[in-house]
Coordinates of C-alpha atoms and ligand atoms in Angstrom, one line a residue:
M277 CA -8.2 20.2 4.2
K278 CA -6.3 19.4 1.1
F279 CA -6.3 16.0 -0.7
S280 CA -3.5 14.6 -2.6
N281 CA -3.9 11.4 -4.6
T282 CA -0.4 9.9 -5.0
Y283 CA -1.8 6.4 -5.4
V284 CA -3.8 7.5 -8.4
G285 CA -0.5 8.7 -9.8
L286 CA 0.7 5.1 -10.0
G287 CA -1.5 4.4 -13.0
E288 CA -4.6 2.7 -14.1
R289 CA -3.4 -0.8 -13.4
F290 CA -3.5 -0.1 -9.7
Y291 CA -7.2 0.7 -9.4
D292 CA -10.7 1.0 -10.7
K293 CA -11.9 4.6 -10.9
S294 CA -15.2 3.9 -9.2
Q295 CA -17.5 6.4 -7.5
P296 CA -19.4 5.7 -4.3
T297 CA -23.1 4.9 -4.7
A298 CA -25.3 7.3 -2.9
V299 CA -27.4 6.1 0.0
R300 CA -31.0 6.9 0.9
S301 CA -30.7 8.9 4.2
P302 CA -27.3 9.2 5.7
K303 CA -27.1 9.9 9.5
L304 CA -23.9 10.4 11.4
L305 CA -23.6 7.8 14.2
L306 CA -20.0 8.0 15.4
W307 CA -17.4 10.7 14.9
N308 CA -13.7 10.6 16.0
T309 CA -12.9 14.1 17.1
R310 CA -9.3 13.4 18.1
L311 CA -8.6 11.9 14.7
A312 CA -10.5 14.7 12.9
N313 CA -8.4 17.3 14.7
Q314 CA -5.2 15.5 13.8
L315 CA -6.3 15.5 10.2
N316 CA -7.2 19.2 10.4
I317 CA -10.8 18.7 9.4
P318 CA -12.2 22.2 9.8
Q319 CA -14.1 22.9 13.0
E320 CA -17.0 24.4 11.1
L321 CA -17.5 21.1 9.2
Q322 CA -17.0 19.1 12.4
Q323 CA -20.0 21.0 14.0
D324 CA -22.2 20.2 11.0
A325 CA -23.5 16.7 11.4
E326 CA -25.6 16.8 8.3
S327 CA -22.7 17.7 6.1
L328 CA -20.5 15.1 7.7
A329 CA -23.2 12.5 7.0
Q330 CA -23.3 13.5 3.4
Y331 CA -19.5 13.5 2.9
F332 CA -18.8 10.3 5.0
S333 CA -21.5 8.3 3.3
G334 CA -20.1 9.1 -0.1
N335 CA -23.3 11.0 -1.1
Q336 CA -21.1 14.1 -1.6
L337 CA -17.5 14.2 -2.4
L338 CA -15.0 16.3 -0.5
A339 CA -13.2 18.8 -2.7
G340 CA -10.1 17.2 -4.2
A341 CA -11.2 13.6 -3.5
E342 CA -10.6 11.2 -6.4
P343 CA -12.3 8.0 -5.4
I344 CA -10.7 4.7 -6.5
A345 CA -11.1 1.1 -5.6
T346 CA -7.6 -0.4 -5.3
A347 CA -6.7 -3.7 -6.9
Y348 CA -5.1 -6.5 -5.0
A349 CA -4.9 -10.3 -4.9
G350 CA -4.4 -12.5 -1.9
H351 CA -4.1 -15.9 -0.3
Q352 CA -7.4 -16.5 1.6
F353 CA -7.0 -19.4 4.1
G354 CA -4.0 -20.6 2.1
S355 CA -5.6 -20.5 -1.4
F356 CA -4.5 -17.9 -3.9
N357 CA -7.1 -15.6 -5.4
P358 CA -5.4 -13.5 -8.2
Q359 CA -8.2 -11.0 -8.3
L360 CA -9.7 -9.4 -5.1
G361 CA -9.6 -5.6 -4.7
D362 CA -11.8 -3.2 -2.9
G363 CA -15.2 -4.6 -3.6
R364 CA -17.0 -2.3 -1.2
A365 CA -14.6 0.5 -0.5
H366 CA -13.5 3.7 -2.0
L367 CA -10.2 5.4 -1.3
L368 CA -11.0 9.1 -1.4
G369 CA -7.4 10.3 -1.3
E370 CA -4.7 11.2 1.2
L371 CA -4.4 14.0 3.8
L372 CA -1.2 15.2 5.4
D373 CA -1.2 15.9 9.2
D374 CA 0.8 18.6 10.9
D375 CA 3.8 16.3 11.2
G376 CA 3.7 15.8 7.4
K377 CA 2.5 12.2 7.8
R378 CA 0.3 11.0 4.9
W379 CA -3.0 9.3 5.7
D380 CA -5.4 7.5 3.4
L381 CA -9.1 8.3 3.8
Q382 CA -11.2 5.4 2.7
L383 CA -15.0 4.8 2.7
K384 CA -16.0 1.2 3.4
G385 CA -19.6 0.0 2.6
S386 CA -19.8 2.8 0.0
G387 CA -21.1 0.7 -3.0
V388 CA -19.9 -1.7 -5.7
S389 CA -16.7 -1.4 -7.8
A390 CA -15.3 -3.5 -10.6
Y391 CA -14.0 -5.8 -7.9
S392 CA -17.2 -6.6 -6.1
R393 CA -17.9 -10.0 -7.7
A394 CA -21.2 -11.1 -6.2
G395 CA -21.0 -8.7 -3.2
D396 CA -23.4 -5.8 -2.7
G397 CA -20.7 -3.3 -1.9
R398 CA -22.3 -2.6 1.4
C399 CA -21.6 -2.9 5.1
A400 CA -23.9 -3.6 8.0
I401 CA -24.1 -1.4 11.1
G402 CA -22.6 -4.1 13.4
P403 CA -19.3 -4.6 11.6
A404 CA -19.0 -0.8 11.0
V405 CA -19.4 -0.1 14.7
R406 CA -17.1 -3.0 15.6
E407 CA -14.4 -1.6 13.4
F408 CA -14.7 1.8 15.1
I409 CA -14.7 0.4 18.6
M410 CA -12.0 -2.2 18.1
S411 CA -9.6 0.2 16.3
E412 CA -10.1 2.9 19.0
S413 CA -9.5 0.4 21.7
M414 CA -6.3 -1.0 20.0
K415 CA -5.0 2.5 19.4
A416 CA -5.4 3.2 23.2
L417 CA -3.8 -0.1 24.1
G418 CA -0.8 0.9 22.1
V419 CA -1.3 -1.7 19.3
P420 CA -0.5 -0.4 15.7
T421 CA -3.7 0.0 13.9
T422 CA -5.7 1.7 11.2
E423 CA -8.3 4.1 12.6
C424 CA -11.9 5.1 12.1
L425 CA -13.0 8.6 11.5
A426 CA -16.7 8.1 11.2
V427 CA -19.6 5.7 11.0
V428 CA -22.7 6.9 9.1
T429 CA -25.9 4.9 8.9
T430 CA -27.4 4.8 5.4
G431 CA -31.2 4.4 6.0
E432 CA -31.0 1.3 3.8
T433 CA -31.1 -2.4 4.7
V434 CA -28.4 -5.0 4.0
Y435 CA -28.9 -8.7 4.1
R436 CA -26.3 -10.9 5.8
Q437 CA -27.2 -13.6 8.4
Q438 CA -30.2 -11.4 8.8
A439 CA -31.5 -8.1 7.6
S440 CA -29.6 -5.2 9.3
P441 CA -29.3 -1.4 8.9
G442 CA -26.6 -0.4 6.5
A443 CA -23.6 1.8 7.4
V444 CA -20.5 3.3 5.9
V445 CA -17.3 3.5 7.9
T446 CA -14.5 5.9 7.1
R447 CA -11.1 4.3 7.6
V448 CA -7.9 6.2 8.1
A449 CA -4.7 4.3 7.4
S450 CA -1.0 5.1 6.9
S451 CA -1.7 3.3 3.6
H452 CA -3.8 0.5 2.2
I453 CA -0.9 -1.3 0.6
R454 CA -1.2 -5.0 1.4
V455 CA 0.9 -8.0 0.8
G456 CA -1.9 -8.9 -1.7
S457 CA -1.2 -5.6 -3.6
F458 CA 2.3 -7.0 -4.4
Q459 CA 0.9 -10.4 -5.2
F460 CA -1.6 -8.9 -7.7
F461 CA 1.2 -7.7 -10.0
A462 CA 3.6 -10.5 -9.2
S463 CA 1.1 -13.1 -10.3
K464 CA 0.6 -11.3 -13.6
G465 CA 4.4 -10.9 -14.1
D466 CA 3.8 -7.2 -14.4
V467 CA 7.4 -6.2 -13.5
E468 CA 6.9 -2.5 -14.3
S469 CA 3.9 -2.1 -11.9
L470 CA 5.6 -4.2 -9.2
T471 CA 8.7 -2.1 -9.3
A472 CA 6.6 1.1 -9.1
L473 CA 4.7 -0.3 -6.1
R474 CA 7.9 -1.3 -4.4
D475 CA 9.4 2.1 -4.8
Y476 CA 6.2 3.8 -3.8
A477 CA 5.9 1.7 -0.6
I478 CA 9.6 2.4 0.2
A479 CA 9.1 6.2 -0.3
R480 CA 5.9 6.2 1.8
H481 CA 6.8 3.9 4.6
F482 CA 10.6 3.3 4.7
P483 CA 12.3 6.2 3.0
E484 CA 15.6 5.4 4.7
I485 CA 15.9 2.4 2.3
K486 CA 16.4 4.8 -0.6
Q487 CA 19.8 5.7 0.7
Q488 CA 20.9 2.1 1.3
A489 CA 23.2 0.3 -1.1
A490 CA 21.5 -3.0 -0.2
N491 CA 19.0 -4.6 -2.6
H492 CA 15.8 -2.6 -2.1
S493 CA 13.5 -5.6 -2.4
V494 CA 15.4 -7.4 0.3
A495 CA 15.5 -4.3 2.5
L496 CA 11.8 -3.8 2.1
V497 CA 11.0 -7.4 3.1
D498 CA 13.3 -7.0 6.1
K499 CA 11.5 -3.8 7.3
V500 CA 8.0 -5.3 6.7
I501 CA 9.0 -8.4 8.7
E502 CA 10.1 -6.2 11.6
K503 CA 6.8 -4.3 11.5
Q504 CA 4.7 -7.5 11.3
I505 CA 6.6 -9.0 14.2
Q506 CA 6.0 -6.0 16.3
L507 CA 2.3 -6.1 15.3
V508 CA 1.6 -9.7 16.1
V509 CA 3.6 -9.5 19.4
A510 CA 1.4 -6.5 20.3
W511 CA -1.7 -8.5 19.5
M512 CA -0.5 -11.3 21.7
R513 CA 0.2 -8.9 24.5
V514 CA -3.4 -8.0 24.7
G515 CA -5.0 -11.2 23.7
F516 CA -6.2 -10.1 20.2
I517 CA -7.2 -12.7 17.6
H518 CA -7.4 -11.2 14.1
G519 CA -9.4 -14.1 12.8
V520 CA -8.7 -13.6 9.1
M521 CA -5.0 -13.1 8.5
N522 CA -5.2 -13.5 4.7
T523 CA -2.4 -11.8 2.8
D524 CA -4.9 -9.3 1.5
N525 CA -5.6 -8.3 5.1
T526 CA -1.9 -7.8 5.9
A527 CA -0.9 -4.2 5.5
I528 CA 2.8 -3.6 4.8
S529 CA 2.7 -0.6 7.2
G530 CA 2.4 -3.1 10.0
D531 CA -0.9 -1.7 11.2
T532 CA -3.9 -3.9 12.1
I533 CA -6.3 -3.8 9.2
D534 CA -9.8 -5.3 8.5
Y535 CA -11.5 -5.9 11.8
G536 CA -13.8 -8.6 10.5
P537 CA -14.2 -11.8 12.6
C538 CA -11.7 -10.5 15.2
A539 CA -12.2 -11.2 18.9
M540 CA -10.4 -11.0 22.3
M541 CA -9.2 -14.1 24.0
G542 CA -10.7 -14.4 27.5
A543 CA -9.4 -17.6 29.2
Y544 CA -5.9 -18.3 28.1
D545 CA -5.7 -21.0 25.4
P546 CA -3.4 -20.7 22.4
Q547 CA -5.9 -22.7 20.3
T548 CA -8.7 -20.2 20.8
V549 CA -10.6 -19.6 17.5
Y550 CA -13.9 -17.8 17.3
S551 CA -14.3 -17.3 13.5
S552 CA -17.1 -19.4 12.1
I553 CA -15.2 -20.0 8.8
D554 CA -11.8 -20.9 10.5
R555 CA -12.7 -24.6 10.9
N556 CA -9.1 -25.8 11.1
G557 CA -7.8 -23.1 13.5
R558 CA -5.5 -21.7 10.9
Y559 CA -5.8 -18.3 12.5
A560 CA -6.0 -19.4 16.2
F561 CA -4.5 -17.1 18.8
G562 CA -1.3 -19.2 19.1
N563 CA -0.9 -19.8 15.4
Q564 CA -0.6 -16.1 14.5
P565 CA 3.2 -16.1 14.6
N566 CA 3.3 -19.1 12.1
I567 CA 0.8 -17.4 9.8
V568 CA 2.6 -14.1 9.7
N569 CA 5.8 -16.0 8.9
W570 CA 3.9 -17.7 6.1
N571 CA 2.5 -14.4 4.9
M572 CA 6.0 -12.9 4.8
A573 CA 7.2 -15.8 2.7
R574 CA 4.5 -14.9 0.2
F575 CA 5.6 -11.3 0.3
A576 CA 9.2 -12.2 -0.3
E577 CA 8.1 -14.5 -3.1
S578 CA 6.2 -11.8 -4.9
L579 CA 9.2 -9.4 -4.8
L580 CA 11.5 -12.2 -6.1
V581 CA 9.6 -11.8 -9.4
L582 CA 11.8 -8.7 -9.8
H583 CA 15.0 -10.7 -9.5
P584 CA 14.7 -13.8 -11.6
E585 CA 17.8 -15.9 -11.4
D586 CA 19.5 -13.7 -8.9
K587 CA 20.9 -16.3 -6.5
E588 CA 22.2 -13.8 -4.0
V589 CA 18.8 -12.0 -3.6
L590 CA 17.1 -15.4 -3.4
A591 CA 19.5 -16.5 -0.6
Q592 CA 18.9 -13.3 1.3
M593 CA 15.2 -13.6 1.0
Q594 CA 15.3 -17.2 2.1
G595 CA 17.5 -16.2 5.0
L596 CA 14.9 -13.6 6.2
I597 CA 12.2 -16.2 6.1
T598 CA 14.3 -18.9 7.8
D599 CA 15.4 -16.5 10.6
F600 CA 11.8 -15.3 11.2
P601 CA 10.9 -17.8 14.0
E602 CA 14.0 -16.9 16.0
R603 CA 13.4 -13.2 15.4
F604 CA 9.8 -13.5 16.4
Q605 CA 10.6 -15.5 19.5
Q606 CA 13.0 -12.9 20.8
A607 CA 10.4 -10.1 20.4
Y608 CA 7.8 -12.3 22.0
S609 CA 10.0 -13.2 25.0
R610 CA 10.8 -9.5 25.5
M611 CA 7.1 -8.7 25.5
M612 CA 6.3 -11.4 28.0
A613 CA 9.1 -10.3 30.2
D614 CA 7.6 -6.8 30.2
K615 CA 4.3 -8.3 31.2
L616 CA 6.0 -10.1 34.1
G617 CA 8.1 -7.0 35.0
L618 CA 11.4 -8.7 34.2
Q619 CA 13.8 -5.9 33.2
N620 CA 16.5 -8.0 31.6
L621 CA 15.9 -11.4 30.2
Q622 CA 18.1 -13.8 32.1
Q623 CA 18.7 -17.5 31.9
G624 CA 15.7 -19.3 33.2
D625 CA 13.3 -16.5 32.3
D626 CA 12.0 -18.2 29.2
A627 CA 11.2 -21.3 31.4
L628 CA 9.4 -19.0 33.8
I629 CA 7.3 -17.5 31.0
A630 CA 6.5 -21.0 29.7
L631 CA 5.5 -22.1 33.2
F632 CA 3.2 -19.2 33.5
L633 CA 1.5 -19.8 30.2
A634 CA 1.1 -23.5 31.0
R635 CA -0.5 -22.8 34.3
M636 CA -2.9 -20.3 32.8
A637 CA -3.8 -22.8 30.1
E638 CA -4.3 -25.6 32.5
L639 CA -6.6 -23.6 34.8
K640 CA -8.2 -21.7 31.9
L641 CA -7.3 -18.5 33.7
D642 CA -8.4 -15.2 32.2
Y643 CA -5.4 -13.8 30.3
T644 CA -6.1 -10.1 31.0
K645 CA -7.2 -10.6 34.6
T646 CA -4.2 -12.8 35.5
F647 CA -1.7 -10.1 34.5
D648 CA -3.8 -7.4 35.9
S649 CA -3.9 -9.2 39.3
L650 CA -0.2 -9.9 39.1
T651 CA 0.4 -6.2 38.6
K652 CA -1.8 -5.3 41.5
S653 CA -0.4 -8.0 43.8
L654 CA 2.7 -6.0 44.2
T655 CA 0.9 -3.6 46.5
D656 CA -2.3 -5.3 47.4
T657 CA -2.1 -8.3 49.8
K658 CA -5.7 -9.4 49.2
V659 CA -5.1 -9.7 45.5
Q660 CA -1.8 -11.3 46.2
A661 CA -3.4 -14.1 48.2
T662 CA -5.9 -14.9 45.4
I663 CA -3.4 -14.8 42.5
A664 CA -0.8 -16.7 44.6
A665 CA -3.4 -19.5 45.1
D666 CA -4.3 -19.5 41.3
L667 CA -0.8 -19.5 40.1
G668 CA 0.6 -21.9 42.7
P669 CA 4.4 -22.5 42.5
C670 CA 4.7 -20.1 39.5
Y671 CA 3.9 -17.2 41.8
Q672 CA 6.6 -17.9 44.3
Q673 CA 9.1 -18.3 41.5
W674 CA 8.1 -15.0 40.0
Q675 CA 8.3 -13.3 43.4
Q676 CA 11.8 -14.6 43.9
R677 CA 12.8 -13.6 40.4
V678 CA 11.5 -10.0 40.6
A679 CA 13.1 -9.7 44.1
T680 CA 16.5 -9.9 42.4
Q681 CA 15.8 -6.6 40.8
T682 CA 16.5 -3.3 42.6
T683 CA 13.2 -1.5 41.7
S684 CA 10.7 -0.8 44.4
A685 CA 7.3 -2.5 44.3
Q686 CA 5.7 0.8 43.1
E687 CA 8.1 1.3 40.3
L688 CA 7.8 -2.3 39.2
Q689 CA 4.0 -2.0 39.3
A690 CA 4.1 1.2 37.2
A691 CA 6.4 -0.6 34.7
M692 CA 4.2 -3.7 34.5
R693 CA 1.0 -1.6 34.1
K694 CA 2.3 -0.3 30.8
S695 CA 2.1 -3.8 29.4
N696 CA -1.0 -5.1 31.2
P697 CA -4.3 -3.5 30.5
V698 CA -7.1 -3.3 33.0
V699 CA -9.8 -3.2 30.4
I700 CA -10.0 -4.8 26.9
P701 CA -13.0 -4.9 24.6
R702 CA -14.4 -8.2 25.8
N703 CA -16.5 -10.1 23.4
H704 CA -19.8 -10.1 25.3
H705 CA -19.6 -6.4 25.9
V706 CA -18.8 -5.7 22.3
E707 CA -21.7 -7.8 21.1
A708 CA -24.1 -6.2 23.6
V709 CA -23.0 -2.7 22.4
L710 CA -23.4 -3.6 18.7
A711 CA -26.8 -5.1 19.4
A712 CA -27.9 -1.9 21.2
C713 CA -26.6 0.3 18.4
E714 CA -28.3 -1.8 15.8
E715 CA -31.6 -1.8 17.7
S716 CA -31.8 1.8 18.6
G717 CA -29.9 3.4 15.7
E718 CA -28.2 5.5 18.4
A719 CA -24.6 5.5 19.6
T720 CA -25.0 6.0 23.4
T721 CA -23.9 2.6 24.5
A722 CA -20.9 2.7 22.1
L723 CA -19.9 6.1 23.4
D724 CA -20.0 4.8 27.1
F725 CA -17.9 1.8 26.1
L726 CA -15.4 3.9 24.1
A727 CA -15.0 6.3 27.0
V728 CA -13.6 3.4 29.1
L729 CA -11.7 1.7 26.2
R730 CA -9.8 4.9 25.5
H731 CA -8.1 4.6 28.9
P732 CA -7.4 0.8 29.1
Y733 CA -4.6 1.1 31.7
E734 CA -6.8 2.9 34.3
E735 CA -9.2 1.4 36.8
T736 CA -12.2 3.7 37.3
E737 CA -15.7 3.4 38.5
Q738 CA -16.8 3.2 34.8
S739 CA -14.3 0.5 33.9
A740 CA -15.5 -2.0 36.5
H741 CA -18.6 -2.9 34.5
Y742 CA -16.6 -3.7 31.4
Q743 CA -14.0 -5.9 33.2
S744 CA -16.4 -8.7 33.9
D745 CA -15.3 -11.8 32.0
D746 CA -17.9 -14.2 30.7
S747 CA -16.2 -17.5 29.9
G748 CA -19.7 -19.1 29.3
F749 CA -20.3 -16.5 26.5
D750 CA -16.8 -17.0 25.0
Q751 CA -17.2 -20.8 24.9
G752 CA -20.1 -20.6 22.4
Y753 CA -18.9 -17.4 20.8
Q754 CA -18.7 -17.3 17.0
T755 CA -17.6 -14.4 14.8
F756 CA -18.5 -13.9 11.2
C757 CA -16.7 -12.1 8.3
G758 CA -18.1 -8.6 8.2
T759 CA -19.2 -9.1 4.6
Ligands
AMP930 P1 -12.6 -9.3 3.6 O1 -13.0 -10.7 4.0 O2 -13.5 -8.2 4.2 O3 -11.2 -9.0 3.8 O4 -12.9 -9.2 2.0 C1 -12.4 -10.0 1.1 C2 -12.7 -9.5 -0.3 O5 -14.2 -9.5 -0.5 C3 -12.3 -8.1 -0.6 O6 -12.0 -8.0 -2.0 C4 -13.5 -7.3 -0.3 O7 -13.6 -6.0 -1.0 C5 -14.6 -8.2 -0.8 N1 -15.9 -8.0 -0.2 C6 -16.2 -8.2 1.1 N2 -17.5 -7.8 1.4 C7 -18.0 -7.4 0.2 C8 -19.3 -6.9 -0.1 N3 -20.3 -6.8 0.7 N4 -19.5 -6.5 -1.4 C9 -18.5 -6.5 -2.3 N5 -17.3 -7.0 -2.0 C10 -17.0 -7.4 -0.8
MG931 MG1 -10.0 -7.5 3.6

């Protein structure tokens, strides 16, 4: 295990050199063996839960780690805050995996930094376990995401809505560079740091740009837009609502980051919002494409600080933002076509997709179950009868449309299954598991849940329990920022 610290190399304006604050009695709650092996964490250390608890609480530092809290700004619910930054997180450094890919290792809940404002620098057990479960689930669903290596309980109490046990979660990310990282320097007019950040981001995430003659700022915005489109389309495939798509929670890698007030949509309704602070539905399920478009406009704006009075760059950036809705729509239609088993998008397919969504919204059908049943209906007459009744004329139209393709029912089913999960982390199950972990201080229920979530496209005896929807629960469900 060998750390490098390239972000530290960017210079002092990028971070606060802050050390984790030790906790009273660290205990390892969750460990991600798959990820640990990918990062080549020595087996000997992996077998030693006590040492893991020391290292992944921040009580002891791994050799070569240089903890920093990174600086960033951000638009939160549309209002700009020029000074945010890691108020309760410490980036320990970067590890290379066997493919030469660079991964950030970050402790979250590890104490205050210069950016903590009034916060206590800590994290409660519930949000820490939520981040672990949700990111593992998203990874298995095939949605780009940051990952969690460990959750360690601290033996201390944190005070939020109520008193809760504290925890530190270790996040692994392809980087922690956010749109807000660019905004931080852009708002100060710090051209030197902004250029350094742009070039660093290109080298780390999009090295192919270096060889391009095109303007590097424009090329970067173009790449990040592509990543963000893929990301939000993937969210919408599985019914994920991020809940707090502020620009500081938008990673330029295109990975899901900051599992705060996130939730899964049960009954299909584009206006679904669960977050207690999102009173206007800014981050509602169906508004996520608009918001990511808006966030990309803020990203382009911040890079434009490097090109004052360059009309060509301005026009190119404006073009990227103007073209966004069309580009998003194409990716979204392709994704929905995959869910419906349509191989090539043809005329009339968009209308069929719209009809499906309208029917689901009208009858408040469960999003995951509807597509699961549709997939099963190809080979199961009982399921077919039920789903045909639910979907009404939509179902016949869909049958006629897929009958024009030459694939067999089995092949079509296998293809559709890739886009339509059997199991998602449903809100009532997530909450029950978090409550059990909090109460017992043990991970048993989380481990049972994770075992199923790691195979979301398989129906097993264990999965049946977690497939139950609970629209009653979802109706009154409220999520809170994990702060
Ligand atoms: P979030 O809503 O988690 O994306 O956080 C927004 C900002 O608040 C970031 O700058 C966080 O580092 C900071 N923050 C959140 N919770 C805490 C906390 N408990 N202590 C200090 N800073 C925090
Ligand atoms: Mg955040």
